[in-house]
Amino acid sequence: MELPFRKELEKYKDLDEDEILGKLSEEELKQLESVLDDLDPENALLPAGFRQKDQTVKKPSGPFDREKLLAYLEKQALEHKDIEDVVPYTGEKKGKVFIPKQKPVQSYAEEKVTLDPELEEALTSATDTELCDLAAILGMHNLISNAQFCDIVGNSNGVGSEGFTNVVKGEKIVPVFDEPPNPTNVAESLQRIKENDPRLTDVNLNNIKNIPIPTLKEFAKALETNTHVKHFSLAATRSNDPVAVAFADMLRVNKTLKSLNIESNFITGAGMLTLIDALKENETLMEIKVDNQRQQFGTPVEMEIAKMLEENTKILKFGYHFTQQGPRTRAAAAITKNNDLVWRLGVKLTSSALSSLQP
C-alpha cells in the first residue's frame, strides 16, 4: 500500500530537470544560485528554518516581550474552561488502609551450661590470679585488665609493669612546603637574549604563569639571532598555539639551541604540527620535551612525530608519552638509532685521535 504523499509525487517523476533549467533566464539562475548557497534542503542536521526559504506572509507584531507573552498565556489559561471529570472527586477513601506487618521480635534464651563436678569444684576454689591466667591462656583479654595481663606475661616481649613499653607510635608528619617561586627576572632575561649576552646560556622560565603571550613571542623572536643560549625552558607558563608557532619559526633559523622544554602548557595538535615541520629543518636541537599538554595530540599527530624522528637524526631525547603503540614503537626505534649513530661517531673520532698520536 502506497502512502498518500507518494501518489502526489508521481507527477514529478518524469520531469526533465535540464529542460527546466534551460528555460530559466540569467536573473532566475542567479537567484536560484543565491538560494542554494544559503539553504541546504537535504541536510537533516540543520533546523527546518535553515533548510528552506522563509515563506511567512504575516508581518511581525513587534519586538519580543517575555513578560507580555507570559501574561497572555496566563490569561488564555484562565479563560480556557477545564475539562469536567467523568467521575466527580468527592474525597472519599476507598479500599483498605495499609497496615505494615510487624516483624516478630526474636528472643534469645540463655543456655544453661553444666560442667563436670571436678571442673565446677576447680573453678569454684580457684583464686583470682589463677582465673586471670586461665583467661589469658584462652585469649579472653577483655575479661582481665592491662595490669593483670602484664603480671601474667611478665617483662618479656616488651611488656612492663605498667603496660607495653615498645608500643608502635605513628611517624611524625613532616610538612611538605610548596616550591619557592621561580626567581628568574623575565624582563632582564629577555633583554640579555636580545643583546646576545655570552654569559647567558641557560634560560629557565618554568612555572611563571603571569608572562604575557606577546612577551613569550618576543623570547622566540630574540632567540632567532641569539648564538649563546643552549637550553631554554618554559614549562607550565600557559603557552598556547601562537607561542608554539613563534618557536617553530625560531627553530627554522636558530643554529645554537640544544634543548627546548615546553611541557605542561596549552598547546594543541595544530601547534604541535608546526613544531614538527620546523624540527624537520633543524639540525642542532638534541632534546625537546612536549608532554603533559591540556589536550591529547591524537593519533595523526603522533604518527607525524614518529615520522619526524625517523628523518631527523640529531634529536637524542624526545619527552612525550605516546598513547598509541605504533607511533611509540617507531619513535623508540628512531631515538635508539640516533643515539647509536652518535656513539659510533664518538668511537670513530676517538680512534682517529689515538691513531694520530701514535708515531
PDB file of C-alpha atoms in Angstrom, residues 243-347:
ATOM      1  CA  VAL A 243      53.613  30.673  21.116  1.00  0.00           C
ATOM      2  CA  ALA A 244      54.275  27.262  19.520  1.00  0.00           C
ATOM      3  CA  VAL A 245      54.140  28.857  16.049  1.00  0.00           C
ATOM      4  CA  ALA A 246      56.616  31.550  17.153  1.00  0.00           C
ATOM      5  CA  PHE A 247      59.059  28.951  18.493  1.00  0.00           C
ATOM      6  CA  ALA A 248      58.630  26.895  15.311  1.00  0.00           C
ATOM      7  CA  ASP A 249      59.759  29.913  13.281  1.00  0.00           C
ATOM      8  CA  MET A 250      62.689  30.283  15.681  1.00  0.00           C
ATOM      9  CA  LEU A 251      63.759  26.631  15.259  1.00  0.00           C
ATOM     10  CA  ARG A 252      63.959  27.103  11.486  1.00  0.00           C
ATOM     11  CA  VAL A 253      66.591  29.835  11.951  1.00  0.00           C
ATOM     12  CA  ASN A 254      68.408  29.150  15.241  1.00  0.00           C
ATOM     13  CA  LYS A 255      71.584  27.079  14.997  1.00  0.00           C
ATOM     14  CA  THR A 256      72.684  27.150  18.674  1.00  0.00           C
ATOM     15  CA  LEU A 257      69.810  25.855  20.838  1.00  0.00           C
ATOM     16  CA  LYS A 258      70.347  22.295  22.091  1.00  0.00           C
ATOM     17  CA  SER A 259      67.411  21.765  24.464  1.00  0.00           C
ATOM     18  CA  LEU A 260      63.810  23.064  24.495  1.00  0.00           C
ATOM     19  CA  ASN A 261      61.209  22.320  27.198  1.00  0.00           C
ATOM     20  CA  ILE A 262      57.557  23.303  26.595  1.00  0.00           C
ATOM     21  CA  GLU A 263      55.836  20.743  28.849  1.00  0.00           C
ATOM     22  CA  SER A 264      52.597  21.325  30.831  1.00  0.00           C
ATOM     23  CA  ASN A 265      51.111  24.019  28.585  1.00  0.00           C
ATOM     24  CA  PHE A 266      48.016  24.584  26.426  1.00  0.00           C
ATOM     25  CA  ILE A 267      49.483  23.567  23.059  1.00  0.00           C
ATOM     26  CA  THR A 268      47.098  21.567  20.838  1.00  0.00           C
ATOM     27  CA  GLY A 269      47.739  19.230  17.935  1.00  0.00           C
ATOM     28  CA  ALA A 270      47.755  22.124  15.426  1.00  0.00           C
ATOM     29  CA  GLY A 271      50.516  23.915  17.311  1.00  0.00           C
ATOM     30  CA  MET A 272      52.491  20.696  17.647  1.00  0.00           C
ATOM     31  CA  LEU A 273      52.336  20.100  13.880  1.00  0.00           C
ATOM     32  CA  THR A 274      54.040  23.465  13.265  1.00  0.00           C
ATOM     33  CA  LEU A 275      56.827  22.469  15.655  1.00  0.00           C
ATOM     34  CA  ILE A 276      57.198  19.115  13.888  1.00  0.00           C
ATOM     35  CA  ASP A 277      57.554  20.818  10.494  1.00  0.00           C
ATOM     36  CA  ALA A 278      60.218  23.122  11.929  1.00  0.00           C
ATOM     37  CA  LEU A 279      62.132  20.237  13.516  1.00  0.00           C
ATOM     38  CA  LYS A 280      62.427  18.576  10.120  1.00  0.00           C
ATOM     39  CA  GLU A 281      64.622  21.525   9.058  1.00  0.00           C
ATOM     40  CA  ASN A 282      66.523  21.957  12.346  1.00  0.00           C
ATOM     41  CA  GLU A 283      69.875  20.167  12.667  1.00  0.00           C
ATOM     42  CA  THR A 284      71.147  21.387  16.063  1.00  0.00           C
ATOM     43  CA  LEU A 285      68.383  20.643  18.609  1.00  0.00           C
ATOM     44  CA  MET A 286      69.147  17.457  20.548  1.00  0.00           C
ATOM     45  CA  GLU A 287      66.416  17.392  23.227  1.00  0.00           C
ATOM     46  CA  ILE A 288      62.775  18.552  23.257  1.00  0.00           C
ATOM     47  CA  LYS A 289      60.018  17.962  25.836  1.00  0.00           C
ATOM     48  CA  VAL A 290      56.338  18.418  24.882  1.00  0.00           C
ATOM     49  CA  ASP A 291      54.481  16.122  27.298  1.00  0.00           C
ATOM     50  CA  ASN A 292      51.515  16.878  29.616  1.00  0.00           C
ATOM     51  CA  GLN A 293      49.557  19.340  27.477  1.00  0.00           C
ATOM     52  CA  ARG A 294      45.964  20.332  28.229  1.00  0.00           C
ATOM     53  CA  GLN A 295      44.692  18.252  25.278  1.00  0.00           C
ATOM     54  CA  GLN A 296      45.935  14.992  23.805  1.00  0.00           C
ATOM     55  CA  PHE A 297      47.556  15.314  20.387  1.00  0.00           C
ATOM     56  CA  GLY A 298      45.788  12.330  18.832  1.00  0.00           C
ATOM     57  CA  THR A 299      46.971   9.528  16.567  1.00  0.00           C
ATOM     58  CA  PRO A 300      47.655  11.617  13.396  1.00  0.00           C
ATOM     59  CA  VAL A 301      49.951  13.990  15.304  1.00  0.00           C
ATOM     60  CA  GLU A 302      51.754  11.099  16.988  1.00  0.00           C
ATOM     61  CA  MET A 303      52.345   9.491  13.590  1.00  0.00           C
ATOM     62  CA  GLU A 304      53.858  12.769  12.346  1.00  0.00           C
ATOM     63  CA  ILE A 305      56.105  12.889  15.432  1.00  0.00           C
ATOM     64  CA  ALA A 306      57.373   9.367  14.725  1.00  0.00           C
ATOM     65  CA  LYS A 307      57.956  10.233  11.069  1.00  0.00           C
ATOM     66  CA  MET A 308      59.897  13.378  12.050  1.00  0.00           C
ATOM     67  CA  LEU A 309      62.106  11.427  14.471  1.00  0.00           C
ATOM     68  CA  GLU A 310      62.914   8.938  11.722  1.00  0.00           C
ATOM     69  CA  GLU A 311      64.000  11.788   9.414  1.00  0.00           C
ATOM     70  CA  ASN A 312      65.837  13.945  11.993  1.00  0.00           C
ATOM     71  CA  THR A 313      68.951  12.097  13.162  1.00  0.00           C
ATOM     72  CA  LYS A 314      70.070  14.841  15.571  1.00  0.00           C
ATOM     73  CA  ILE A 315      67.338  14.503  18.236  1.00  0.00           C
ATOM     74  CA  LEU A 316      68.534  12.174  21.005  1.00  0.00           C
ATOM     75  CA  LYS A 317      65.793  12.763  23.620  1.00  0.00           C
ATOM     76  CA  PHE A 318      62.089  13.372  22.982  1.00  0.00           C
ATOM     77  CA  GLY A 319      59.943  13.868  26.091  1.00  0.00           C
ATOM     78  CA  TYR A 320      56.430  12.687  25.260  1.00  0.00           C
ATOM     79  CA  HIS A 321      54.228   9.777  26.398  1.00  0.00           C
ATOM     80  CA  PHE A 322      52.688   8.198  23.293  1.00  0.00           C
ATOM     81  CA  THR A 323      49.134   6.879  23.622  1.00  0.00           C
ATOM     82  CA  GLN A 324      49.306   4.546  20.601  1.00  0.00           C
ATOM     83  CA  GLN A 325      51.551   1.506  20.269  1.00  0.00           C
ATOM     84  CA  GLY A 326      52.510   2.053  16.622  1.00  0.00           C
ATOM     85  CA  PRO A 327      53.948   5.590  16.925  1.00  0.00           C
ATOM     86  CA  ARG A 328      55.545   4.685  20.280  1.00  0.00           C
ATOM     87  CA  THR A 329      57.475   1.775  18.740  1.00  0.00           C
ATOM     88  CA  ARG A 330      58.609   3.805  15.716  1.00  0.00           C
ATOM     89  CA  ALA A 331      59.721   6.734  17.898  1.00  0.00           C
ATOM     90  CA  ALA A 332      61.649   4.465  20.288  1.00  0.00           C
ATOM     91  CA  ALA A 333      63.420   2.797  17.390  1.00  0.00           C
ATOM     92  CA  ALA A 334      64.303   6.181  15.867  1.00  0.00           C
ATOM     93  CA  ILE A 335      65.694   7.565  19.142  1.00  0.00           C
ATOM     94  CA  THR A 336      67.745   4.393  19.675  1.00  0.00           C
ATOM     95  CA  LYS A 337      69.112   4.672  16.144  1.00  0.00           C
ATOM     96  CA  ASN A 338      70.052   8.347  16.652  1.00  0.00           C
ATOM     97  CA  ASN A 339      71.900   7.590  19.894  1.00  0.00           C
ATOM     98  CA  ASP A 340      73.664   4.675  18.238  1.00  0.00           C
ATOM     99  CA  LEU A 341      74.864   6.962  15.432  1.00  0.00           C
ATOM    100  CA  VAL A 342      76.259   9.427  17.982  1.00  0.00           C
ATOM    101  CA  TRP A 343      78.036   6.602  19.824  1.00  0.00           C
ATOM    102  CA  ARG A 344      79.584   5.282  16.609  1.00  0.00           C
ATOM    103  CA  LEU A 345      80.721   8.776  15.652  1.00  0.00           C
ATOM    104  CA  GLY A 346      82.352   9.207  19.078  1.00  0.00           C
ATOM    105  CA  VAL A 347      84.157   5.884  18.763  1.00  0.00           C
TER     106      VAL A 347
END
